[in-house]
Amino acid sequence: MPVTPELISPRSPRVLAARRLAKRNFRGKERLFLAEGPQAVREAAAHADTLVELFATPDAAERYADIIGEARAAGARVHLADEQVIADISTTVTPQGLVGICRFLDTPFEDILDARPKLVAVLAHVRDPGNAGTVLRCADAAGAEAVVLTDASVDLYNPKAVRASVGSLFHLPVAVGVPVERAVAGLKDAGVRILAADGAGTDDLDDELDKGTMGGPTAWVFGNEAWGLPEETRALADAVVRVPIHGKAESLNLATAAAVCLYASARAQRASGGCRSVTES
């Protein structure tokens, strides 16, 4: 599909505006963020009223003609730009020729509670954007209905977080800026059991599975990459659970531990007697 070559100069006002979205304060002011690469742009185009603009090199426009068509069909303004423009906008070392500008798409926490979720990931004090995006991807893969980022966690729309989610940001509701106390209290009121994931937890994940206590609605709370969850946050949980280390590894990183915990809950909920077996039969 032909694209009009509107943008050639890196000094174009549109390019300058897009480049500023690499900074959190500009993202918050404009309520816009960058989605880079074909996977993220395709997912953005498929998510209603999300993709606003798309910058593409001539080579990328030809290679990903289907994505260009989807973007235009979604109402996005599509601009053909030279490689220098894409390099100036992109936050990656090796841009893939497509950079989209998207509207914020976080969900009010109350809407998540109203949906009565069965499986939720709560990121409390998670500061690394790559980890945040990867946990979001794990939650999506495990079938979680929502993710909550507390007010002490990294910006959901950090370019590294968006890339690490590999499109999952567009798949499930995400609430941002929720105080951890409010997140836990709201989920408990919605009938969700709160499990804090901590390497020093008093409860063992294998034991929880063996006891059959994980089949109901569950929210996992994941903490900071370096120092885990503070005592006051652990005290809010119904149980503090550790992933058992059967080998000689010192520990698991955050994203790996999150994947293990979320899949354990997903498996328990889909087993005979689990909450999904009851509600989805």
CSV table of C-alpha atoms in Angstrom, one decimal:
chain,number,residue,atom,x,y,z
A,1,MET,CA,0.0,0.0,0.0
A,2,PRO,CA,1.5,3.4,-1.0
A,3,VAL,CA,2.4,5.8,1.8
A,4,THR,CA,2.9,9.5,1.2
A,5,PRO,CA,6.5,10.5,2.1
A,6,GLU,CA,5.5,13.4,4.5
A,7,LEU,CA,8.5,13.2,6.8
A,8,ILE,CA,12.0,13.3,5.7
A,9,SER,CA,13.8,15.7,8.1
A,10,PRO,CA,14.7,14.7,11.7
A,11,ARG,CA,13.8,18.4,12.5
A,12,SER,CA,10.2,17.9,11.6
A,13,PRO,CA,7.9,19.0,14.5
A,14,ARG,CA,6.2,15.6,14.4
A,15,VAL,CA,9.5,13.9,14.7
A,16,LEU,CA,10.5,16.1,17.6
A,17,ALA,CA,7.2,15.5,19.4
A,18,ALA,CA,7.6,11.7,18.9
A,19,ARG,CA,11.2,11.8,20.2
A,20,ARG,CA,10.1,13.5,23.4
A,21,LEU,CA,8.0,10.5,24.3
A,22,ALA,CA,11.1,8.6,25.3
A,23,LYS,CA,10.9,10.7,28.5
A,24,ARG,CA,8.3,9.9,31.2
A,25,ASN,CA,7.2,13.4,31.9
A,26,PHE,CA,6.3,14.0,28.3
A,27,ARG,CA,4.5,10.7,28.1
A,28,GLY,CA,2.4,11.6,31.1
A,29,LYS,CA,1.6,15.0,29.8
A,30,GLU,CA,0.6,13.8,26.4
A,31,ARG,CA,-0.8,10.4,27.5
A,32,LEU,CA,1.1,8.9,24.6
A,33,PHE,CA,3.8,6.3,24.3
A,34,LEU,CA,6.1,4.6,21.8
A,35,ALA,CA,5.6,1.1,20.4
A,36,GLU,CA,8.5,-0.1,18.4
A,37,GLY,CA,8.9,-3.0,16.0
A,38,PRO,CA,6.4,-5.0,13.9
A,39,GLN,CA,5.0,-7.1,16.8
A,40,ALA,CA,4.1,-4.1,19.0
A,41,VAL,CA,2.8,-2.0,16.1
A,42,ARG,CA,0.6,-4.9,14.9
A,43,GLU,CA,-0.9,-5.4,18.4
A,44,ALA,CA,-1.5,-1.7,18.8
A,45,ALA,CA,-3.3,-1.5,15.4
A,46,ALA,CA,-5.6,-4.3,16.5
A,47,HIS,CA,-6.4,-2.6,19.8
A,48,ALA,CA,-9.2,-0.2,19.3
A,49,ASP,CA,-8.5,3.6,19.3
A,50,THR,CA,-4.9,3.0,20.4
A,51,LEU,CA,-2.5,3.6,17.5
A,52,VAL,CA,-2.3,7.3,16.6
A,53,GLU,CA,0.6,7.6,14.2
A,54,LEU,CA,3.1,5.3,12.6
A,55,PHE,CA,6.5,6.1,11.2
A,56,ALA,CA,8.0,3.6,8.7
A,57,THR,CA,11.1,3.5,6.6
A,58,PRO,CA,10.5,2.7,2.9
A,59,ASP,CA,12.0,-0.7,3.4
A,60,ALA,CA,9.8,-1.5,6.4
A,61,ALA,CA,6.7,-0.2,4.7
A,62,GLU,CA,7.3,-2.6,1.9
A,63,ARG,CA,8.3,-5.5,4.1
A,64,TYR,CA,5.4,-5.0,6.5
A,65,ALA,CA,2.7,-3.9,4.0
A,66,ASP,CA,0.1,-5.8,5.9
A,67,ILE,CA,0.8,-3.9,9.1
A,68,ILE,CA,0.8,-0.6,7.3
A,69,GLY,CA,-2.6,-1.5,6.0
A,70,GLU,CA,-3.9,-2.5,9.4
A,71,ALA,CA,-2.6,0.8,10.8
A,72,ARG,CA,-4.3,2.9,8.2
A,73,ALA,CA,-7.5,0.9,8.7
A,74,ALA,CA,-7.3,1.6,12.4
A,75,GLY,CA,-7.3,5.3,11.6
A,76,ALA,CA,-3.6,6.0,12.3
A,77,ARG,CA,-1.6,8.6,10.3
A,78,VAL,CA,1.1,6.7,8.5
A,79,HIS,CA,4.3,8.6,7.6
A,80,LEU,CA,7.1,7.4,5.4
A,81,ALA,CA,10.4,8.5,7.0
A,82,ASP,CA,14.0,8.0,6.3
A,83,GLU,CA,16.2,5.8,8.5
A,84,GLN,CA,17.7,8.7,10.4
A,85,VAL,CA,14.2,9.8,11.5
A,86,ILE,CA,13.4,6.3,12.7
A,87,ALA,CA,16.8,6.2,14.5
A,88,ASP,CA,16.1,9.5,16.2
A,89,ILE,CA,12.7,8.4,17.4
A,90,SER,CA,13.6,4.9,18.4
A,91,THR,CA,15.1,3.9,21.8
A,92,THR,CA,16.7,0.7,20.5
A,93,VAL,CA,20.2,0.3,19.1
A,94,THR,CA,19.0,-1.5,16.0
A,95,PRO,CA,15.5,-0.1,15.0
A,96,GLN,CA,13.3,-2.4,13.0
A,97,GLY,CA,11.9,0.4,10.8
A,98,LEU,CA,8.5,0.8,12.5
A,99,VAL,CA,7.7,3.2,15.4
A,100,GLY,CA,4.1,3.8,16.5
A,101,ILE,CA,2.7,6.4,18.8
A,102,CYS,CA,-0.1,5.1,21.0
A,103,ARG,CA,-2.6,6.4,23.4
A,104,PHE,CA,-2.3,5.3,27.1
A,105,LEU,CA,-4.5,2.3,27.7
A,106,ASP,CA,-4.3,1.6,31.4
A,107,THR,CA,-7.5,0.5,33.1
A,108,PRO,CA,-9.1,2.0,36.3
A,109,PHE,CA,-8.5,-0.3,39.2
A,110,GLU,CA,-12.2,-0.3,40.0
A,111,ASP,CA,-13.0,-1.7,36.6
A,112,ILE,CA,-10.6,-4.6,37.2
A,113,LEU,CA,-12.3,-5.4,40.6
A,114,ASP,CA,-15.7,-5.2,39.0
A,115,ALA,CA,-14.7,-7.9,36.5
A,116,ARG,CA,-14.1,-10.3,39.4
A,117,PRO,CA,-10.7,-11.5,38.2
A,118,LYS,CA,-9.5,-15.1,39.0
A,119,LEU,CA,-5.8,-14.5,38.5
A,120,VAL,CA,-3.9,-11.2,39.0
A,121,ALA,CA,-0.3,-10.1,39.1
A,122,VAL,CA,0.5,-7.2,41.4
A,123,LEU,CA,3.9,-5.5,40.8
A,124,ALA,CA,4.9,-3.8,44.0
A,125,HIS,CA,8.2,-1.9,44.1
A,126,VAL,CA,9.3,-3.4,40.7
A,127,ARG,CA,11.7,-0.8,39.3
A,128,ASP,CA,13.3,-2.5,36.3
A,129,PRO,CA,11.2,-1.8,33.1
A,130,GLY,CA,12.5,-5.0,31.4
A,131,ASN,CA,11.3,-7.1,34.4
A,132,ALA,CA,7.9,-5.3,34.5
A,133,GLY,CA,7.3,-6.0,30.8
A,134,THR,CA,8.4,-9.6,31.1
A,135,VAL,CA,6.1,-10.2,34.1
A,136,LEU,CA,3.3,-8.7,32.1
A,137,ARG,CA,4.1,-11.1,29.3
A,138,CYS,CA,4.1,-14.0,31.7
A,139,ALA,CA,0.8,-13.0,33.2
A,140,ASP,CA,-0.7,-12.8,29.7
A,141,ALA,CA,0.7,-16.2,28.8
A,142,ALA,CA,-0.6,-17.8,32.1
A,143,GLY,CA,-4.1,-16.5,31.4
A,144,ALA,CA,-4.2,-13.8,34.1
A,145,GLU,CA,-7.1,-11.4,33.8
A,146,ALA,CA,-5.2,-8.3,35.0
A,147,VAL,CA,-2.0,-6.8,36.1
A,148,VAL,CA,-1.6,-4.0,38.7
A,149,LEU,CA,1.4,-1.8,39.0
A,150,THR,CA,1.7,0.0,42.4
A,151,ASP,CA,2.6,3.6,42.7
A,152,ALA,CA,6.1,2.5,43.8
A,153,SER,CA,6.7,0.6,40.5
A,154,VAL,CA,8.2,1.6,37.2
A,155,ASP,CA,6.3,3.4,34.5
A,156,LEU,CA,4.3,0.9,32.4
A,157,TYR,CA,5.0,2.9,29.3
A,158,ASN,CA,8.8,3.0,29.6
A,159,PRO,CA,10.0,1.9,26.1
A,160,LYS,CA,11.9,-1.0,27.7
A,161,ALA,CA,8.8,-2.2,29.5
A,162,VAL,CA,6.7,-2.0,26.3
A,163,ARG,CA,9.3,-3.9,24.3
A,164,ALA,CA,9.7,-6.6,27.0
A,165,SER,CA,5.9,-7.2,27.1
A,166,VAL,CA,6.2,-8.3,23.4
A,167,GLY,CA,2.6,-7.1,22.7
A,168,SER,CA,1.0,-8.4,25.9
A,169,LEU,CA,0.5,-4.8,27.0
A,170,PHE,CA,-2.3,-4.7,24.5
A,171,HIS,CA,-3.9,-8.0,25.6
A,172,LEU,CA,-5.1,-7.6,29.2
A,173,PRO,CA,-6.2,-4.8,31.6
A,174,VAL,CA,-3.4,-3.1,33.5
A,175,ALA,CA,-4.0,-0.6,36.4
A,176,VAL,CA,-1.2,1.8,37.3
A,177,GLY,CA,-0.3,3.9,40.3
A,178,VAL,CA,-2.3,2.0,42.8
A,179,PRO,CA,-1.0,2.1,46.4
A,180,VAL,CA,-0.2,-1.5,47.4
A,181,GLU,CA,-2.5,-1.3,50.5
A,182,ARG,CA,-5.4,-0.2,48.3
A,183,ALA,CA,-4.6,-2.9,45.7
A,184,VAL,CA,-4.6,-5.7,48.4
A,185,ALA,CA,-7.7,-4.4,50.2
A,186,GLY,CA,-9.7,-4.1,47.0
A,187,LEU,CA,-8.7,-7.5,45.8
A,188,LYS,CA,-9.5,-9.1,49.1
A,189,ASP,CA,-12.9,-7.4,49.1
A,190,ALA,CA,-13.5,-9.0,45.6
A,191,GLY,CA,-12.8,-12.4,47.1
A,192,VAL,CA,-9.3,-12.8,45.8
A,193,ARG,CA,-6.7,-14.6,48.0
A,194,ILE,CA,-3.4,-12.6,48.2
A,195,LEU,CA,-0.1,-14.5,47.9
A,196,ALA,CA,3.2,-12.7,48.4
A,197,ALA,CA,6.0,-14.2,46.4
A,198,ASP,CA,9.2,-14.1,48.5
A,199,GLY,CA,12.3,-16.3,48.6
A,200,ALA,CA,12.2,-16.3,52.4
A,201,GLY,CA,8.5,-17.1,52.5
A,202,THR,CA,7.2,-19.4,55.3
A,203,ASP,CA,5.0,-21.4,52.8
A,204,ASP,CA,6.4,-23.6,50.1
A,205,LEU,CA,4.8,-23.4,46.6
A,206,ASP,CA,4.9,-27.2,46.3
A,207,ASP,CA,3.1,-27.6,49.6
A,208,GLU,CA,0.4,-25.1,48.6
A,209,LEU,CA,-0.2,-27.1,45.5
A,210,ASP,CA,-0.3,-30.4,47.3
A,211,LYS,CA,-2.7,-29.0,49.9
A,212,GLY,CA,-5.1,-27.9,47.1
A,213,THR,CA,-5.3,-24.4,48.4
A,214,MET,CA,-4.6,-22.6,45.1
A,215,GLY,CA,-7.7,-23.3,43.1
A,216,GLY,CA,-9.6,-20.2,44.0
A,217,PRO,CA,-9.2,-16.6,42.8
A,218,THR,CA,-5.6,-15.5,43.5
A,219,ALA,CA,-3.4,-12.4,43.2
A,220,TRP,CA,0.3,-12.8,43.4
A,221,VAL,CA,2.3,-9.8,44.7
A,222,PHE,CA,5.9,-9.6,43.3
A,223,GLY,CA,8.5,-7.3,44.8
A,224,ASN,CA,11.7,-5.4,44.0
A,225,GLU,CA,14.3,-7.3,42.0
A,226,ALA,CA,17.1,-6.7,44.6
A,227,TRP,CA,15.4,-6.7,48.0
A,228,GLY,CA,12.0,-8.4,47.5
A,229,LEU,CA,9.0,-7.2,49.4
A,230,PRO,CA,9.2,-5.1,52.6
A,231,GLU,CA,7.8,-6.6,55.8
A,232,GLU,CA,4.7,-4.3,55.8
A,233,THR,CA,3.7,-5.5,52.3
A,234,ARG,CA,4.3,-9.2,53.2
A,235,ALA,CA,2.1,-8.6,56.3
A,236,LEU,CA,-0.8,-7.7,54.0
A,237,ALA,CA,-0.8,-11.1,52.3
A,238,ASP,CA,-2.8,-14.2,53.2
A,239,ALA,CA,0.4,-16.2,52.8
A,240,VAL,CA,4.0,-15.5,51.9
A,241,VAL,CA,5.1,-18.2,49.5
A,242,ARG,CA,8.6,-19.2,48.3
A,243,VAL,CA,9.4,-21.1,45.1
A,244,PRO,CA,11.4,-24.1,46.2
A,245,ILE,CA,14.9,-24.4,44.9
A,246,HIS,CA,15.6,-28.1,44.3
A,247,GLY,CA,19.0,-27.7,42.8
A,248,LYS,CA,22.0,-25.6,43.7
A,249,ALA,CA,20.9,-22.3,42.2
A,250,GLU,CA,21.1,-19.4,44.7
A,251,SER,CA,17.7,-18.0,43.6
A,252,LEU,CA,15.4,-17.2,40.7
A,253,ASN,CA,15.1,-13.8,39.1
A,254,LEU,CA,11.9,-12.0,39.3
A,255,ALA,CA,10.4,-12.8,35.9
A,256,THR,CA,11.2,-16.5,36.3
A,257,ALA,CA,9.7,-16.7,39.7
A,258,ALA,CA,6.6,-14.9,38.5
A,259,ALA,CA,6.2,-17.3,35.6
A,260,VAL,CA,6.4,-20.3,38.0
A,261,CYS,CA,3.9,-18.8,40.5
A,262,LEU,CA,1.4,-17.7,37.9
A,263,TYR,CA,1.4,-21.0,36.0
A,264,ALA,CA,1.1,-22.9,39.3
A,265,SER,CA,-2.1,-20.9,40.0
A,266,ALA,CA,-3.4,-21.3,36.5
A,267,ARG,CA,-2.8,-25.1,36.7
A,268,ALA,CA,-4.6,-25.3,40.0
A,269,GLN,CA,-7.5,-23.3,38.8
A,270,ARG,CA,-8.0,-25.4,35.8
A,271,ALA,CA,-7.9,-28.7,37.8
A,272,SER,CA,-11.0,-30.5,39.0
A,273,GLY,CA,-12.6,-28.3,41.6
A,274,GLY,CA,-10.7,-25.1,40.7
A,275,CYS,CA,-12.5,-21.9,40.2
A,276,ARG,CA,-12.2,-21.9,36.4
A,277,SER,CA,-13.5,-25.5,36.3
A,278,VAL,CA,-16.6,-24.4,38.2
A,279,THR,CA,-17.2,-21.1,36.3
A,280,GLU,CA,-16.3,-22.1,32.8
A,281,SER,CA,-17.9,-25.5,32.6
